[in-house]
Backbone as a ProteinNet text record, in pm:
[ID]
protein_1_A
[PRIMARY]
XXXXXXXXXXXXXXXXXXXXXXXXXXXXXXXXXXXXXXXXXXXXXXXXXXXXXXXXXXXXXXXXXXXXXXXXXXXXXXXXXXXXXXXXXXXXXXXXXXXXXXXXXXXXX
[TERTIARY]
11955.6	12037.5	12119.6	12179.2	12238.5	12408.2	12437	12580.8	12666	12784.7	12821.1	12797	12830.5	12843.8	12679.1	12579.8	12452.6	12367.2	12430.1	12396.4	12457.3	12602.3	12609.8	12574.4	12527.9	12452.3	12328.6	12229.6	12111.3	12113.1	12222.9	12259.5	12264.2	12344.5	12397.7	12265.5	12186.6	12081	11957.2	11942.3	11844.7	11926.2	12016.4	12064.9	12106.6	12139	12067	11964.4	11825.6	11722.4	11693.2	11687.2	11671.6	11707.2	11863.1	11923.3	11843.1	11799.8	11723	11599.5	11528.2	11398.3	11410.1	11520	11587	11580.2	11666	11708.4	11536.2	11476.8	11340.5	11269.2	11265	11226	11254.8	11384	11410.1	11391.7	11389	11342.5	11187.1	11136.2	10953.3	10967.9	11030	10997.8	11059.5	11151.9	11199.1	11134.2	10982.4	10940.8	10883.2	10931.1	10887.5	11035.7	10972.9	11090	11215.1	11307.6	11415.2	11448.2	11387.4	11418.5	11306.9	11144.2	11071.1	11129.6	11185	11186.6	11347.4	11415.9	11549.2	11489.8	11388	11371.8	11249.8	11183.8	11135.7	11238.3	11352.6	11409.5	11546.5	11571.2	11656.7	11568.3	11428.8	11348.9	11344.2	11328.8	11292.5	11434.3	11525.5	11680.2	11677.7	11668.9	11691	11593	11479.2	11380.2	11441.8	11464	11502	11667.1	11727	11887.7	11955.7	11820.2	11892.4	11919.9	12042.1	11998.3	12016.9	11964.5	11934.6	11994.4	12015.7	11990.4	11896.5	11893.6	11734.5	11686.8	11762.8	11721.7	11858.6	11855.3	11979.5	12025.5	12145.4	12268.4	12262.7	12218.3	12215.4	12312.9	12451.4	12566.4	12493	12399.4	12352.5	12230.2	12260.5	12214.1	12085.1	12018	11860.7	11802.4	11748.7	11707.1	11624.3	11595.9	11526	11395.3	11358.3	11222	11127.9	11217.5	11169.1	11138.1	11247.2	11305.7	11151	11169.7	11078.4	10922.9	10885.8	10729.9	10733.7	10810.3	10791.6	10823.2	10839.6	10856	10795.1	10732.7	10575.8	10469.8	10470.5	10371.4	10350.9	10472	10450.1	10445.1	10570.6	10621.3	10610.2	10529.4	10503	10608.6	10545.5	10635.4	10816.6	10810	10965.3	11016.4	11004	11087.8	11111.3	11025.7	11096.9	11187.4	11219.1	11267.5	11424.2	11485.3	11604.5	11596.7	11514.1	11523.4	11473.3	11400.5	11294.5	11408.5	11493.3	11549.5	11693.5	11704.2	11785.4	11750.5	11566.6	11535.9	11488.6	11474.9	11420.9	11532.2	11641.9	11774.8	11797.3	11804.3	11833.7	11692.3	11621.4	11494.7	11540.9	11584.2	11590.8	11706.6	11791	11941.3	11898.3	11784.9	11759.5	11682.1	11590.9	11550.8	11597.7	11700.1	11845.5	11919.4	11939.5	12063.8	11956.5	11804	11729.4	11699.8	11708.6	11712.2	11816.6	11973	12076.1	12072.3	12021.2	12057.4	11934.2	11851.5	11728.8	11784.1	11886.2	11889	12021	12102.2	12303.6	12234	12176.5	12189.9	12090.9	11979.3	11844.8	11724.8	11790.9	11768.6	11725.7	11589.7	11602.8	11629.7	11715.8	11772.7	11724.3
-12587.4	-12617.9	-12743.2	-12830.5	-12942.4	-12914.9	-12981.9	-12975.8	-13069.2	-13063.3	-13163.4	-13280.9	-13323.8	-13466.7	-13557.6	-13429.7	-13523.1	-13488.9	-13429.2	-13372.3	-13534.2	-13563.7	-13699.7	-13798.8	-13816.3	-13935.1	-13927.1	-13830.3	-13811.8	-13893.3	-13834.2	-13833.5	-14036.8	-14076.6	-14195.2	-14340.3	-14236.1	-14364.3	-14372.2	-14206.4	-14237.7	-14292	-14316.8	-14424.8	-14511.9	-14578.5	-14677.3	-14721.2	-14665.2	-14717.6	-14724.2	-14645.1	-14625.8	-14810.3	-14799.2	-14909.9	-15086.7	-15064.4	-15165.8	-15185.3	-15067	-15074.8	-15130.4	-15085.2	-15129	-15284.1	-15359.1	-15483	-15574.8	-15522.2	-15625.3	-15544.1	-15469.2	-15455.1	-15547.5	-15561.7	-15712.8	-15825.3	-15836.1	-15946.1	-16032.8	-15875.8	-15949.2	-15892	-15872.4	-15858.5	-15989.1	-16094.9	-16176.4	-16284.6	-16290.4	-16373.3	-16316	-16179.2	-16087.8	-16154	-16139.1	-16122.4	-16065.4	-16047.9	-16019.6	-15812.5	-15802.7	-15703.4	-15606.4	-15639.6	-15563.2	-15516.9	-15642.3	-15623.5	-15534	-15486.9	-15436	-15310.5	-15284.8	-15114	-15092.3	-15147.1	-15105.5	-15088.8	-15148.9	-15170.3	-15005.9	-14989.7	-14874.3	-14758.4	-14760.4	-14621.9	-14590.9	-14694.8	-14666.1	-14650.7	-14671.4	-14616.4	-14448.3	-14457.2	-14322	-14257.1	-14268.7	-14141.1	-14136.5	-14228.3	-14269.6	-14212.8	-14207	-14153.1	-14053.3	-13983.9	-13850.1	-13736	-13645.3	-13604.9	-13457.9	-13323.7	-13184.6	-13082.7	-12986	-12846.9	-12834.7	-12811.1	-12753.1	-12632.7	-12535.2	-12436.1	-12346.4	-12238.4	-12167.9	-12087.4	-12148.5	-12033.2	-12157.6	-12272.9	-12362.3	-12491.6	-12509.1	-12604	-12765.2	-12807.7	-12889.9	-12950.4	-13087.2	-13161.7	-13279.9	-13290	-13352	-13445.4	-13559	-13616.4	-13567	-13561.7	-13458.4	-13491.4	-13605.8	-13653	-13540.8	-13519.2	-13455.5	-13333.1	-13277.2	-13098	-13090.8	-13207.7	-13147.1	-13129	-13234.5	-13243.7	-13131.1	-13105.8	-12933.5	-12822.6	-12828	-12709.6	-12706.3	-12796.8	-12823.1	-12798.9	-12790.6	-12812.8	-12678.6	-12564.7	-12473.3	-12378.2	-12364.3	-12240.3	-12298.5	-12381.2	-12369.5	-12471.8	-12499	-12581.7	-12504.2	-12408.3	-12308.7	-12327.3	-12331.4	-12320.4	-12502.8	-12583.4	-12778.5	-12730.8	-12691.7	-12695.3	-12745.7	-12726.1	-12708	-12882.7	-12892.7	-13089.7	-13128.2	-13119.1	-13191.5	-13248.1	-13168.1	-13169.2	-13293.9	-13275.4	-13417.8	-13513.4	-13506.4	-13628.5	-13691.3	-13628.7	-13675.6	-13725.3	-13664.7	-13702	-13893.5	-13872.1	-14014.9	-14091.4	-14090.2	-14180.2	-14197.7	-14156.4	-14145	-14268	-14222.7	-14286.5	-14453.3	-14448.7	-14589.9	-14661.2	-14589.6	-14676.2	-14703.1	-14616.3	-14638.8	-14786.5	-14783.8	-14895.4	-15003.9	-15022.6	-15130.5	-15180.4	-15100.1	-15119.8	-15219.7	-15184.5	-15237	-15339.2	-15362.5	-15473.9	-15638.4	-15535.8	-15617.2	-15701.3	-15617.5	-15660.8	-15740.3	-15714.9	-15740.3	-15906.6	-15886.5	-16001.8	-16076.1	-16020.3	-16069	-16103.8	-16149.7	-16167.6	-16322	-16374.8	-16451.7	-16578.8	-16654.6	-16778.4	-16829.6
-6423.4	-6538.9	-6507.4	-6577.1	-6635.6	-6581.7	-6510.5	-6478.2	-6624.3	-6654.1	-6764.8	-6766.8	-6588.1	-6558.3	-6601.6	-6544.2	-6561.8	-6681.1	-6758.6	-6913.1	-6993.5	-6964.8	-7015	-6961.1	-6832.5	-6793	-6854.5	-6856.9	-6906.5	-7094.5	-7133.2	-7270.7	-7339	-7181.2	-7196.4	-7135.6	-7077.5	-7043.6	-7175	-7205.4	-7344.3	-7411	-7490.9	-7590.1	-7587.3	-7424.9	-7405.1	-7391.3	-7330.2	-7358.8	-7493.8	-7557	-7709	-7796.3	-7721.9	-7762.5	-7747.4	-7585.7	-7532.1	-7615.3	-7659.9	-7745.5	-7869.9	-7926.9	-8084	-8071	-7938.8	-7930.9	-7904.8	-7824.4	-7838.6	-7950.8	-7992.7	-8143.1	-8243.1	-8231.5	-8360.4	-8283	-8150	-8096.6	-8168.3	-8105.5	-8143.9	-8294.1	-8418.1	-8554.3	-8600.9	-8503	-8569.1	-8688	-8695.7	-8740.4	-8898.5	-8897.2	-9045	-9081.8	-9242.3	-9370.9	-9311.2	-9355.6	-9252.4	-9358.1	-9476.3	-9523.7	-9452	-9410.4	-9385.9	-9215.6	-9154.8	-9030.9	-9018.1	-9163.3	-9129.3	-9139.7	-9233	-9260	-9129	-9036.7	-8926.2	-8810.6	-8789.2	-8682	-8714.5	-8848.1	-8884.5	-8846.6	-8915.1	-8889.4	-8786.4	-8709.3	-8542.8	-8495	-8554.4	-8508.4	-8552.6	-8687.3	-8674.2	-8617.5	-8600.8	-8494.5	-8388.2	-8306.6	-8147.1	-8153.3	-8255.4	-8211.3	-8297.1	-8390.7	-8447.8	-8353.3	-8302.5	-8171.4	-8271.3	-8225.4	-8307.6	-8163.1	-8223	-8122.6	-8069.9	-7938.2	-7878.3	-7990.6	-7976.5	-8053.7	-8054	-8127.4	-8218.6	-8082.2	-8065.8	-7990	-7838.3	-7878.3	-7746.4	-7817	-7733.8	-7753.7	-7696.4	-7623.6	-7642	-7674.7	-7705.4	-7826.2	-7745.7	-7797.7	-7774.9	-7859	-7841	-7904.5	-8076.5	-8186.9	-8289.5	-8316.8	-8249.9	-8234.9	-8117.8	-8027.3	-7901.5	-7934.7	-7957.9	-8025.7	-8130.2	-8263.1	-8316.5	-8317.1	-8203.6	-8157.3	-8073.8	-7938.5	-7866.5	-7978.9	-8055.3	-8122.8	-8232.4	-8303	-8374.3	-8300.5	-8168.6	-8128.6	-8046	-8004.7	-7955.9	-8040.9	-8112.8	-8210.3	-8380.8	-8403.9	-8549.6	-8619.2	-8746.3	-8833.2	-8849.8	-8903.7	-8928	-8793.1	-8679.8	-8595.4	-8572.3	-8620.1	-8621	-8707	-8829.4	-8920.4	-8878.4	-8813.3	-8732.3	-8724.8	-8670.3	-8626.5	-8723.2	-8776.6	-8884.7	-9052.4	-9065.2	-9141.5	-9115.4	-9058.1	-9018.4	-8969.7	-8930	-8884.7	-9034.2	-9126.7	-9267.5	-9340.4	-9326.4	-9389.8	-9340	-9190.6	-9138.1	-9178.6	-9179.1	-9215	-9384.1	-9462.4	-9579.1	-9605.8	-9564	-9490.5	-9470.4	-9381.9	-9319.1	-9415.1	-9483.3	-9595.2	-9739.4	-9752.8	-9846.1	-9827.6	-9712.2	-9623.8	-9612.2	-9580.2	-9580.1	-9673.6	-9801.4	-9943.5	-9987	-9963.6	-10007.6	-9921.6	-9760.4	-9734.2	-9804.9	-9853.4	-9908.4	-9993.8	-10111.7	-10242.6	-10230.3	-10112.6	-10128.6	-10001.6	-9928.6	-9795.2	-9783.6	-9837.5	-9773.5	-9918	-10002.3	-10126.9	-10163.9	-10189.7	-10213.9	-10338	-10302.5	-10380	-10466.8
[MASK]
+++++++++++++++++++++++++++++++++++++++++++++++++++++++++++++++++++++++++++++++++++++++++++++++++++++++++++++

């Protein structure tokens, strides 16, 4: 089991890597439209940093990409349900916000 200390180190290097992936993600999309390359670089935010319950009666928190592929993949769709549902919310979220930045920033003249 996970002592606190290395439960938040663990916690703090995936979102940084996460983070590092995001950053050469818009690196190499720099040369797309800047609206297509905002709603790839958000989606891939929210998969990579929605974090879920492992599962019910457990206080820590896991990536919901992770949670919901082991648990699609062992115990059935109803038991993702738990992750799946907030990983759809934030994807929803990200192409909401790639929307507005399409039409408010990235609009052309």
């Amino acid at each position: 089991m996970l002592s606190d200390e290395s439960y938040m180190l663990a916690i703090y290097v995936y979102t940084g890597a996460a983070g590092l992936l995001l950053l050469c993600l818009m690196w190499w999309l720099r040369k797309w439209s800047a609206g297509w390359a905002s709603l790839v670089v958000l989606l891939s935010a929210a998969l990579l940093l929605t974090p879920a319950y492992t599962k019910e009666g457990v206080a820590t928190l896991a990536p919901a990409l992770i949670v919901a592929g082991f648990q699609l993949f062992t115990d059935g769709y109803a038991a993702a349900q738990h992750a799946l549902r907030p990983l759809g919310f934030m994807c929803g979220a990200a192409v909401v916000l790639a929307l507005l930045l399409r039409l408010v920033f990235f609009r052309k003249r």
